[in-house]
mmCIF file of C-alpha atoms in Angstrom:
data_model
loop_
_atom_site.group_PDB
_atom_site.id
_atom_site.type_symbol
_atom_site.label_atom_id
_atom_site.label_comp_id
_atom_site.label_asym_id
_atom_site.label_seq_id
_atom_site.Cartn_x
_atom_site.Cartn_y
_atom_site.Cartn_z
ATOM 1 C CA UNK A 18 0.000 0.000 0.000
ATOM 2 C CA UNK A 19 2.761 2.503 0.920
ATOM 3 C CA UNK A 20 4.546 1.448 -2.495
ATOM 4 C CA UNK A 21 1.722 2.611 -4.941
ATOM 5 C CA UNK A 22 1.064 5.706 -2.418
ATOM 6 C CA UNK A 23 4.535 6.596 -3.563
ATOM 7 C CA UNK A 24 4.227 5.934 -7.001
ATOM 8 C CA UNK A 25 0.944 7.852 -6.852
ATOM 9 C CA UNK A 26 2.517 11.061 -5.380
ATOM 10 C CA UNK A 27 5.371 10.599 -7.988
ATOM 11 C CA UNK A 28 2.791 10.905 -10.845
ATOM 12 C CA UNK A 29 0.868 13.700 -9.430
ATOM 13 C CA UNK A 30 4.452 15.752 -8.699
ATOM 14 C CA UNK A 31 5.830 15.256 -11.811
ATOM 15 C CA UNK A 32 2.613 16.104 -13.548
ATOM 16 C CA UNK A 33 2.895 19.538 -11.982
ATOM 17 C CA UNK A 34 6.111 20.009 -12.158
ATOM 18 C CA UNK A 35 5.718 19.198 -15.945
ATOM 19 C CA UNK A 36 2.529 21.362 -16.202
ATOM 20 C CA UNK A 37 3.785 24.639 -14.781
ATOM 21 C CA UNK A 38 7.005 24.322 -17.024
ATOM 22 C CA UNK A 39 4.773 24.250 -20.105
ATOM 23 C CA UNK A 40 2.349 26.776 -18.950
ATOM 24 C CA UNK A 41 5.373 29.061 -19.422
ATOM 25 C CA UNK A 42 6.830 28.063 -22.366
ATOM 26 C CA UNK A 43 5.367 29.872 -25.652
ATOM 27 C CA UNK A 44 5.887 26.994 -28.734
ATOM 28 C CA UNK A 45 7.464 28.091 -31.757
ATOM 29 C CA UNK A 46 5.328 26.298 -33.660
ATOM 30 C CA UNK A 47 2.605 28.086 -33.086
ATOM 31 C CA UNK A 48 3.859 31.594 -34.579
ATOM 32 C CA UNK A 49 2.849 31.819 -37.891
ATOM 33 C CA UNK A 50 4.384 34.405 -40.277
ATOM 34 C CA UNK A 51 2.311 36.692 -42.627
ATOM 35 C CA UNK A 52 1.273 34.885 -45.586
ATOM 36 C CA UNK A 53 0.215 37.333 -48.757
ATOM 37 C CA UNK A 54 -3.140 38.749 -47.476
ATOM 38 C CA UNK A 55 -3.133 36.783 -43.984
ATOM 39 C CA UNK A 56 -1.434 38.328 -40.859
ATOM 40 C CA UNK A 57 0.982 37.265 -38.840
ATOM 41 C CA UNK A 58 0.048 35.590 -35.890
ATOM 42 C CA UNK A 59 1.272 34.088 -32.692
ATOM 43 C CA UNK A 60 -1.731 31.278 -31.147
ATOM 44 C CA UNK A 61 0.005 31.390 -28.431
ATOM 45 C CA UNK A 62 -2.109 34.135 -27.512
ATOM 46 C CA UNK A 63 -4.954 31.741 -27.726
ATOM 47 C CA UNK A 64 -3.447 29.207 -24.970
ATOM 48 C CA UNK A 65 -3.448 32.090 -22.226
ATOM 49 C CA UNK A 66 -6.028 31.016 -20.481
ATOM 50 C CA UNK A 67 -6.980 29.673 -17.310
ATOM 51 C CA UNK A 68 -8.895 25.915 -17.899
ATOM 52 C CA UNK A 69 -9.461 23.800 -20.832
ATOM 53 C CA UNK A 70 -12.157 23.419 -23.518
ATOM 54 C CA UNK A 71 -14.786 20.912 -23.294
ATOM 55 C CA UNK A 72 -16.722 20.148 -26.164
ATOM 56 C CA UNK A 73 -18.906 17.062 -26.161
ATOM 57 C CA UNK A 74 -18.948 14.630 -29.387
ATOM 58 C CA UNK A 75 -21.375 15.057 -31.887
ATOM 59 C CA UNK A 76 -21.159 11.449 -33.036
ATOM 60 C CA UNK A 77 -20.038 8.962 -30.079
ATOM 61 C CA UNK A 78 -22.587 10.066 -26.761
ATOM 62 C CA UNK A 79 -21.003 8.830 -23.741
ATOM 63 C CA UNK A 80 -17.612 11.117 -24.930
ATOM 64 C CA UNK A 81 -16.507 14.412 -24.786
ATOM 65 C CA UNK A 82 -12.590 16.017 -26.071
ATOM 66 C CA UNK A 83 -10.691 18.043 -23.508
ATOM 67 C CA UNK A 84 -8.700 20.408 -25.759
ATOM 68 C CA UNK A 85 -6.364 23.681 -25.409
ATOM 69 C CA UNK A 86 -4.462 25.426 -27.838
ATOM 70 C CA UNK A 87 -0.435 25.333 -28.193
ATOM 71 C CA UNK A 88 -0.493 24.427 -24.448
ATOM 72 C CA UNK A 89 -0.893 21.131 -22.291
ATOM 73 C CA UNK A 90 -4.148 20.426 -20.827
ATOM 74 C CA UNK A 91 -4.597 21.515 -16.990
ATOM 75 C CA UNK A 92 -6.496 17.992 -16.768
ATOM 76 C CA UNK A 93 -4.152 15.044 -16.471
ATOM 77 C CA UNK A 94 -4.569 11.829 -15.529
ATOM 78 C CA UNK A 95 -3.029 8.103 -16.488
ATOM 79 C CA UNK A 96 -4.774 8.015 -20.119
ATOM 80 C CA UNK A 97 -4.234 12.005 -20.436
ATOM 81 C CA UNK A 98 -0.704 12.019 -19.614
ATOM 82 C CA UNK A 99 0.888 15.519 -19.032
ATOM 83 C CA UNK A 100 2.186 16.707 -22.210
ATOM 84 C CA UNK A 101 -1.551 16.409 -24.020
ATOM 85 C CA UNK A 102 -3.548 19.105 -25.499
ATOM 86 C CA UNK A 103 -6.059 17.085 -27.274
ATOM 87 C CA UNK A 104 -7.667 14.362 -25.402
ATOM 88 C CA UNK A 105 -10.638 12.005 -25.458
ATOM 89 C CA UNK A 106 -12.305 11.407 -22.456
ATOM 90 C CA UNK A 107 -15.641 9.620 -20.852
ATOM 91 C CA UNK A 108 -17.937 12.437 -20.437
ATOM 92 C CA UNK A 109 -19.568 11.081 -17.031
ATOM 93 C CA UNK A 110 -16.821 9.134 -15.089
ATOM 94 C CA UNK A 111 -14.151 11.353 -16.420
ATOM 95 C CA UNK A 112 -11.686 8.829 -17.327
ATOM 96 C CA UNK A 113 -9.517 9.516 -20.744
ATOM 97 C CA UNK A 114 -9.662 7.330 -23.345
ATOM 98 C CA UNK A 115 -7.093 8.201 -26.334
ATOM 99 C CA UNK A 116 -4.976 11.428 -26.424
ATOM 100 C CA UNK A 117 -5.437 12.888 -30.239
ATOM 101 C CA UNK A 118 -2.421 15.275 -29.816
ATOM 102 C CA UNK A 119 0.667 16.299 -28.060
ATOM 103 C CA UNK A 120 2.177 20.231 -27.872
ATOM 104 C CA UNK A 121 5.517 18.507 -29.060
ATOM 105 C CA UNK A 122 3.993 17.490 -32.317
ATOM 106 C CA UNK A 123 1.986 20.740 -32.850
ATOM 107 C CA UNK A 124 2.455 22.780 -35.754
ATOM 108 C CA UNK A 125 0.429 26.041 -37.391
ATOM 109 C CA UNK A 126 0.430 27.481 -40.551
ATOM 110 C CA UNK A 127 -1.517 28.723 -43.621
ATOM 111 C CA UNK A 128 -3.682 25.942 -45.664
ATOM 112 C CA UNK A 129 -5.069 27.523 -48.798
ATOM 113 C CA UNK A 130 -5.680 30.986 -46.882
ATOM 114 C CA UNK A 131 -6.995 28.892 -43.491
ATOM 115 C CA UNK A 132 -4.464 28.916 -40.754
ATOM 116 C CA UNK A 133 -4.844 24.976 -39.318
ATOM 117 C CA UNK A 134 -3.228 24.212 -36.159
ATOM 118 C CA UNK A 135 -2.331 20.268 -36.491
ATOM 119 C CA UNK A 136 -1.104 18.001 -33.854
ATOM 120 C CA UNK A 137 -1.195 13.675 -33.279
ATOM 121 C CA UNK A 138 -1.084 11.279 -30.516
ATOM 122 C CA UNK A 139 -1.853 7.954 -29.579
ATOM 123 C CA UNK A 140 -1.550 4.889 -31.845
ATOM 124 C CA UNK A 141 -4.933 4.463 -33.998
ATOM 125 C CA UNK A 142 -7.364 1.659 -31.913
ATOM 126 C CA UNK A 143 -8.825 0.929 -34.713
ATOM 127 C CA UNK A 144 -5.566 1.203 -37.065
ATOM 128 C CA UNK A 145 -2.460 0.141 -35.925
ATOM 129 C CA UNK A 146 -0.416 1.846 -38.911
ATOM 130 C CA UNK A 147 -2.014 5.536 -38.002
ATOM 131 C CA UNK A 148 -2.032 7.679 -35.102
ATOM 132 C CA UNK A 149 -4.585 9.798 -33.544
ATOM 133 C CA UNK A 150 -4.947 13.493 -35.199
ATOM 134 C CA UNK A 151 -6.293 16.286 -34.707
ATOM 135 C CA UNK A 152 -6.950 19.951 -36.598
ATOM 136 C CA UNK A 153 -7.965 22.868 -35.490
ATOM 137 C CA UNK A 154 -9.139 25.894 -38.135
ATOM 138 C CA UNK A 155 -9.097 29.124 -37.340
ATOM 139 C CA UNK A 156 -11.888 31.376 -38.591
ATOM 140 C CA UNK A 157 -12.330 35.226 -38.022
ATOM 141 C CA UNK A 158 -15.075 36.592 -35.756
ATOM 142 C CA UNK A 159 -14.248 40.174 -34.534
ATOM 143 C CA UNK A 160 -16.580 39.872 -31.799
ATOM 144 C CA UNK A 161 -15.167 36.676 -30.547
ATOM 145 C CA UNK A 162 -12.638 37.710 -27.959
ATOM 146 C CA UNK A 163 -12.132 34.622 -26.402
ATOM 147 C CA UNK A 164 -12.002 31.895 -29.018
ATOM 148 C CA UNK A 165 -15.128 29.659 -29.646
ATOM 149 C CA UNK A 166 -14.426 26.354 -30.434
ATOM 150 C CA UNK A 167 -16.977 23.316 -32.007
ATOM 151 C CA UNK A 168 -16.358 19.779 -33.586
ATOM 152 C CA UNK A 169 -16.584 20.243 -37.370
ATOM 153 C CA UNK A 170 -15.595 16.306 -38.167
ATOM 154 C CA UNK A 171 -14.666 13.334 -36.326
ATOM 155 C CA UNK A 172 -14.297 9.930 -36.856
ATOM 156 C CA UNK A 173 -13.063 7.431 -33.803
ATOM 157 C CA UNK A 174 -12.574 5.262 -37.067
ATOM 158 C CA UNK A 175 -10.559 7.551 -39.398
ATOM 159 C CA UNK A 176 -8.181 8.400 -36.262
ATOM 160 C CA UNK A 177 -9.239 12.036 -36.572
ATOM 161 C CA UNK A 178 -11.008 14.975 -34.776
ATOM 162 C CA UNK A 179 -11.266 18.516 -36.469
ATOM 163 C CA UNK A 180 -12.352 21.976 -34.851
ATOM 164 C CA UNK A 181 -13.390 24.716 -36.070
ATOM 165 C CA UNK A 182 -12.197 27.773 -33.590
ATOM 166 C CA UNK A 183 -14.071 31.101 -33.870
ATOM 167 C CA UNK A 184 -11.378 34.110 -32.772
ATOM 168 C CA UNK A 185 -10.831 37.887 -33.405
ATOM 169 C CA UNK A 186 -6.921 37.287 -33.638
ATOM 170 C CA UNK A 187 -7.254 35.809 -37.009
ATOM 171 C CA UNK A 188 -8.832 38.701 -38.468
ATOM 172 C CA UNK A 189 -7.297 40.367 -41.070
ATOM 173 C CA UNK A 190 -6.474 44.104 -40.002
ATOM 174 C CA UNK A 191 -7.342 46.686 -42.129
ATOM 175 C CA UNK A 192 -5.031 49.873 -43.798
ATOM 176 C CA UNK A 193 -4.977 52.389 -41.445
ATOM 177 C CA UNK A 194 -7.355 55.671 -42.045
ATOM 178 C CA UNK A 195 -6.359 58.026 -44.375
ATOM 179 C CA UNK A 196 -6.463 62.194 -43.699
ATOM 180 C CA UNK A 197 -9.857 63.707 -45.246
ATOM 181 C CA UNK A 198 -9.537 63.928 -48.909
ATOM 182 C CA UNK A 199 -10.035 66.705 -50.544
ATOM 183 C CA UNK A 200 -13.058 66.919 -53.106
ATOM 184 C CA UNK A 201 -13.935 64.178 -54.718
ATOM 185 C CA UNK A 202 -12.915 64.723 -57.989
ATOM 186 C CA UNK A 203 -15.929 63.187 -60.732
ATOM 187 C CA UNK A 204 -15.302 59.239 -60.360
ATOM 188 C CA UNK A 205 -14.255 57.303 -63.340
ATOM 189 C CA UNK A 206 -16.172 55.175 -64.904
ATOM 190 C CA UNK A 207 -17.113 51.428 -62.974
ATOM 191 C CA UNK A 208 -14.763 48.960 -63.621
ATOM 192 C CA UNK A 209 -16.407 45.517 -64.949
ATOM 193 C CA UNK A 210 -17.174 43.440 -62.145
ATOM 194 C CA UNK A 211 -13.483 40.557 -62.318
ATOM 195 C CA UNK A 212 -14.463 37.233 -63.778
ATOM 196 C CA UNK A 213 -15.529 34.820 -61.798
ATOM 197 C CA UNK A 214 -12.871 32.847 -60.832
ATOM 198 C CA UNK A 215 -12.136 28.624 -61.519
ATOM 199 C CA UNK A 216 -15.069 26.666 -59.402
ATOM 200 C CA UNK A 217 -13.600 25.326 -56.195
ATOM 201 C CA UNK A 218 -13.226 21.893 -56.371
ATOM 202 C CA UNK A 219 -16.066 19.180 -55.633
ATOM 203 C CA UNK A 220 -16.402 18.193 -51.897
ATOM 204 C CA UNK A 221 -14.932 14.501 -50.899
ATOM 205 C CA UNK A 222 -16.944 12.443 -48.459
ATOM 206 C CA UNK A 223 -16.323 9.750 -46.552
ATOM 207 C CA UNK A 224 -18.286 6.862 -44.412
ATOM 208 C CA UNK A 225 -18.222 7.276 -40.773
ATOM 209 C CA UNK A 226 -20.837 5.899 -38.388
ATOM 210 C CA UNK A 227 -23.285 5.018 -41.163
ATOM 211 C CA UNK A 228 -23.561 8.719 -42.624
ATOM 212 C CA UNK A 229 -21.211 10.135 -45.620
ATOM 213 C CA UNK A 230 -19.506 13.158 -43.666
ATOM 214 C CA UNK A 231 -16.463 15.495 -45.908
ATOM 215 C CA UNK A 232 -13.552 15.298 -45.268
ATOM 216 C CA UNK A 233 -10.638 17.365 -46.705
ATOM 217 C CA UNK A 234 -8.583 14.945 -47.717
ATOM 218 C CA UNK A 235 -9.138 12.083 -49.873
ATOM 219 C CA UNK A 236 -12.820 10.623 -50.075
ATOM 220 C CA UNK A 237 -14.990 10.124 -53.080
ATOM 221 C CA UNK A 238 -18.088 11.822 -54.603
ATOM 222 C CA UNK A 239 -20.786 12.594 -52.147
ATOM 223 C CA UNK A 240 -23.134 10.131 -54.551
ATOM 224 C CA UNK A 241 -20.647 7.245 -54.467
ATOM 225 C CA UNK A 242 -20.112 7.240 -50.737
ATOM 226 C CA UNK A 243 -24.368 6.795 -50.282
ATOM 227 C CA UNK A 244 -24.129 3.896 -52.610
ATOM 228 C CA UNK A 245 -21.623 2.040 -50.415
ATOM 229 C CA UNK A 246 -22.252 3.812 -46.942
ATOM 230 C CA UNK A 247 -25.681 1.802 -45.719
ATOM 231 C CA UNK A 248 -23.987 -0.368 -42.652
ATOM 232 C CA UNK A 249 -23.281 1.515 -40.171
ATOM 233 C CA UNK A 250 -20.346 0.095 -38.062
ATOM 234 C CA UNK A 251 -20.341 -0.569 -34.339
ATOM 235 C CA UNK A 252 -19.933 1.985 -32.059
ATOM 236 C CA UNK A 253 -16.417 2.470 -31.057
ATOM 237 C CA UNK A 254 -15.313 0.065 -28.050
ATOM 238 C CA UNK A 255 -15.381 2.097 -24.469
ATOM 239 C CA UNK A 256 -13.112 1.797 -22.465
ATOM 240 C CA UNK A 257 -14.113 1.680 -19.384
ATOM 241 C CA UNK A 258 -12.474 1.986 -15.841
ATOM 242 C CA UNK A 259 -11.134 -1.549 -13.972
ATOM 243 C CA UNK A 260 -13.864 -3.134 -12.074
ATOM 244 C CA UNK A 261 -13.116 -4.682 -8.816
ATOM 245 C CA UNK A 262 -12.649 -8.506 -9.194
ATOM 246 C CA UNK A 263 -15.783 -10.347 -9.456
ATOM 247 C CA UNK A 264 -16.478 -12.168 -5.693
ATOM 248 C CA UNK A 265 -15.953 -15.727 -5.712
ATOM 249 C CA UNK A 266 -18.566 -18.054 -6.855
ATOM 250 C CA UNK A 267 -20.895 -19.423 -3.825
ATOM 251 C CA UNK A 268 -20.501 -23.030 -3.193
ATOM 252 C CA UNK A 269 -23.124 -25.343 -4.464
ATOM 253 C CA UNK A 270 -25.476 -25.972 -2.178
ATOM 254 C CA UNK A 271 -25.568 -29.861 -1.199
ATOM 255 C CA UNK A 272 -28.394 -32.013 -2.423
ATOM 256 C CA UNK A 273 -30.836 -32.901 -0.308
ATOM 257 C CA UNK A 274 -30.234 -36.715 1.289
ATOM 258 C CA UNK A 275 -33.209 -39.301 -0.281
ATOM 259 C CA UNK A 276 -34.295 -42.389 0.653
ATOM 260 C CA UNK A 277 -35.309 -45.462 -0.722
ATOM 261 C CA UNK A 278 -36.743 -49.090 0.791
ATOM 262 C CA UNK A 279 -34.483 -51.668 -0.430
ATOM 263 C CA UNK A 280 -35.266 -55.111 1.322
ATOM 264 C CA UNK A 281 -37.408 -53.699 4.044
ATOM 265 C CA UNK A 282 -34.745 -51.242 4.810
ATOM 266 C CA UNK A 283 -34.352 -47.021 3.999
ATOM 267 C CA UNK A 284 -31.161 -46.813 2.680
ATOM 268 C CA UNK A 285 -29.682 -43.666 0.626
ATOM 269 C CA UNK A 286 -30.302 -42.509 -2.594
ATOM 270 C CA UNK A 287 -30.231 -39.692 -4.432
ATOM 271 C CA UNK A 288 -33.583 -39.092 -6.006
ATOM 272 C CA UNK A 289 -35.431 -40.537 -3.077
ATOM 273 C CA UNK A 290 -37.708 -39.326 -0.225
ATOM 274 C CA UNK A 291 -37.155 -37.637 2.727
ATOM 275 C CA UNK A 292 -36.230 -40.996 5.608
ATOM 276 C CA UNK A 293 -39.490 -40.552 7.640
ATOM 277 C CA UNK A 294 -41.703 -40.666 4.531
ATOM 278 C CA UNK A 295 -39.867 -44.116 3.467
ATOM 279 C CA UNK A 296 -40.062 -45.619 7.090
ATOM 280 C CA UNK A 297 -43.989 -45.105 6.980
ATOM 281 C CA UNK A 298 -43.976 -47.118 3.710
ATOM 282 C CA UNK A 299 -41.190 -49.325 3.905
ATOM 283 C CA UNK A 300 -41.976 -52.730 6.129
ATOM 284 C CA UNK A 301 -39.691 -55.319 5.719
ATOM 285 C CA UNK A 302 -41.083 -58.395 3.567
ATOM 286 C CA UNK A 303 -41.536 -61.440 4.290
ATOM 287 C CA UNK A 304 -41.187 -64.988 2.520
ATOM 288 C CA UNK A 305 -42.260 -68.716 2.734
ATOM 289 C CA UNK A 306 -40.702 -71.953 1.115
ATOM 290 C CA UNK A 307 -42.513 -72.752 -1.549
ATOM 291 C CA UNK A 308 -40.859 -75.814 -4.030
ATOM 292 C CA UNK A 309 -37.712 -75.671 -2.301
ATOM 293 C CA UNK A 310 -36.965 -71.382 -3.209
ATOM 294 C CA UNK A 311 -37.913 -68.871 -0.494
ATOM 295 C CA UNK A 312 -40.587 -66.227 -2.500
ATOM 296 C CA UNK A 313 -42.391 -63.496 -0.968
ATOM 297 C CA UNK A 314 -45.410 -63.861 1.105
ATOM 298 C CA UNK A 315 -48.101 -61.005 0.767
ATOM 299 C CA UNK A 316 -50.258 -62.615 4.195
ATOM 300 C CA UNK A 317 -47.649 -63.535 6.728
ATOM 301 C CA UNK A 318 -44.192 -65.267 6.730
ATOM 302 C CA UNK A 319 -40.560 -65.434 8.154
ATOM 303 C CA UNK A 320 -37.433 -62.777 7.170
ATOM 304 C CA UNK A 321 -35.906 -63.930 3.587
ATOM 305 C CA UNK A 322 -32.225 -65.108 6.243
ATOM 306 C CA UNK A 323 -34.717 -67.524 8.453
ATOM 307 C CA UNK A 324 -36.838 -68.607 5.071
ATOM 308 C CA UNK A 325 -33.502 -69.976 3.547
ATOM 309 C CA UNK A 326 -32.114 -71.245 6.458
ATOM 310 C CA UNK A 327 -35.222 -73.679 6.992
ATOM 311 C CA UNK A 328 -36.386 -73.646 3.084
ATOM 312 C CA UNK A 329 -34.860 -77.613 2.115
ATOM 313 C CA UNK A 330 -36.028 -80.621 -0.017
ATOM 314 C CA UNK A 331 -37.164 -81.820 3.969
ATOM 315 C CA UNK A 332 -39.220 -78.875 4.633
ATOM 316 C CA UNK A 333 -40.838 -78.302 1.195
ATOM 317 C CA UNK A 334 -43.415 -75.849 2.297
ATOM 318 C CA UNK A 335 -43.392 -73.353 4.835
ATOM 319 C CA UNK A 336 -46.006 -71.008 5.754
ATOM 320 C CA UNK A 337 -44.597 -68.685 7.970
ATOM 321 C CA UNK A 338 -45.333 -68.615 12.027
ATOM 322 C CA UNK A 339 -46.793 -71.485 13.081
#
């Protein structure tokens, strides 16, 4: 007992020890430089805060990801080892489950004019080859202070989790005011509205939990996948806490003596009656010599030891007491 107190105390230390070190540390990885129209920015900014996020699952009930951005969560325990930032947990016991990303393999930058925070962690349950991953994409909401963040896609099956977080920091900042012009001089004519330009390309979907959900990489047409996509596949396995070992099984109980009348006698046997309902039916029989062989006598006669002793070729008939 005083062993795993020790080891216990050992965890919880270190995981503080290791927590308050990271709280500190801004990661690298998270500045992202400006990027034609995009701004710089440092997420960083973003992980300043005093508790994680919770967002429940949209697909898997029972589940719920404890996230934080470019900084290890402030919930730890044996699943959700320090070091996390991404995290699957059970929403009502809160035990972890699988850890979908780790600050040391976090890394932001621009995506097709999205900035995408991505990170991994665990080995895949379901796919040994893959580990867990996760995305975060950063969208621009100028009255969103403190970022807002909701599950866009998941997939316990595909390894992957991706947010969408709503934040003012991504916002693109605007030219700074000019003095009062003078007069407007007459305006030129319109220009022509610009061509439209090349149609982005189709959306690629892909089967997860029985419905066809996109994804942004890979996938087929949305029309394929609903050909294919009809079976929805078990819901993921839950881990669960141990249980306490199962209590021994209760002895059988012993079967109950019977009784049955052998020769006048109650002797044991299973299957029988209880010994005083045999001894009210079971009187011993009794026998007379009849042709030299001792056979049973249904009105009177001697015990089958004192018919043979007396039943001979002298004595060919015997009739019991005399």
């Amino acid at each position: 007992m005083q062993t795993y107190t020790r080891k216990a105390l050992v965890f919880f230390v270190s995981a503080i020890f290791y927590t308050s070190v990271l709280v500190k540390a801004e990661l690298t990885a998270c500045k992202v430089a400006a990027s034609g129209d995009n701004p710089a920015v440092d997420l960083n900014e973003l992980g300043r805060i005093g508790s994680d996020f919770v967002i429940p699952s949209k697909d898997y009930p029972g589940f719920e990801f404890v996230t934080n951005i470019c900084r290890n969560l402030t919930f730890v325990d044996t699943r959700c080892v320090p070091g996390s930032t991404v995290c699957n947990r059970h929403t009502n016991t809160r035990v972890g489950s699988d850890v979908y990303g780790t600050v040391n393999e976090t890394k932001a930058s621009y995506e097709d004019d999205e900035l995408v925070l991505k990170s991994s962690g665990d080995t895949c349950s379901s796919d040994q080859t893959k580990k867990f991953e996760s995305e975060m994409i950063f969208v621009c909401d100028s009255a969103a202070e403190r970022p807002v963040m909701s599950i866009k896609y998941e997939s316990f099956y595909g390894c992957y989790v991706t947010f969408e977080v709503k934040t003012s920091l991504v916002c693109k900042k605007g030219p700074s005011p000019a003095p009062s012009p003078s007069p407007p001089s007459p305006s030129p004519p319109s220009p022509s509205p610009p061509s439209p330009g090349p149609s982005p390309p189709s959306e690629k979907y892909t089967c997860d939990h029985g419905e066809c959900v996109p994804v942004k990489a890979g996938g087929v047409d949305k029309k394929e996948c609903e050909d294919f996509c009809v079976h929805p596949p078990p819901s993921p396995p839950a881990p669960s806490p141990p249980s306490p070992a199962p209590s021994p099984p209760s002895p059988a109980p012993s079967p109950a003596e019977g009784y049955k009348c052998t020769e006048g006698k109650c002797v044991e046997s299973p299957g029988g009656v209880s010994k005083s309902e045999c001894e009210n039916v079971c009187v011993a029989e009794t026998y007379k010599c009849v042709a030299q062989k001792c056979e049973v006598s249904q009105d009177g006669g001697v015990p089958k030891e004192t018919c043979e002793k007396i039943c001979s070729s002298s004595n060919p008939v015997y009739m019991g007491e005399e």
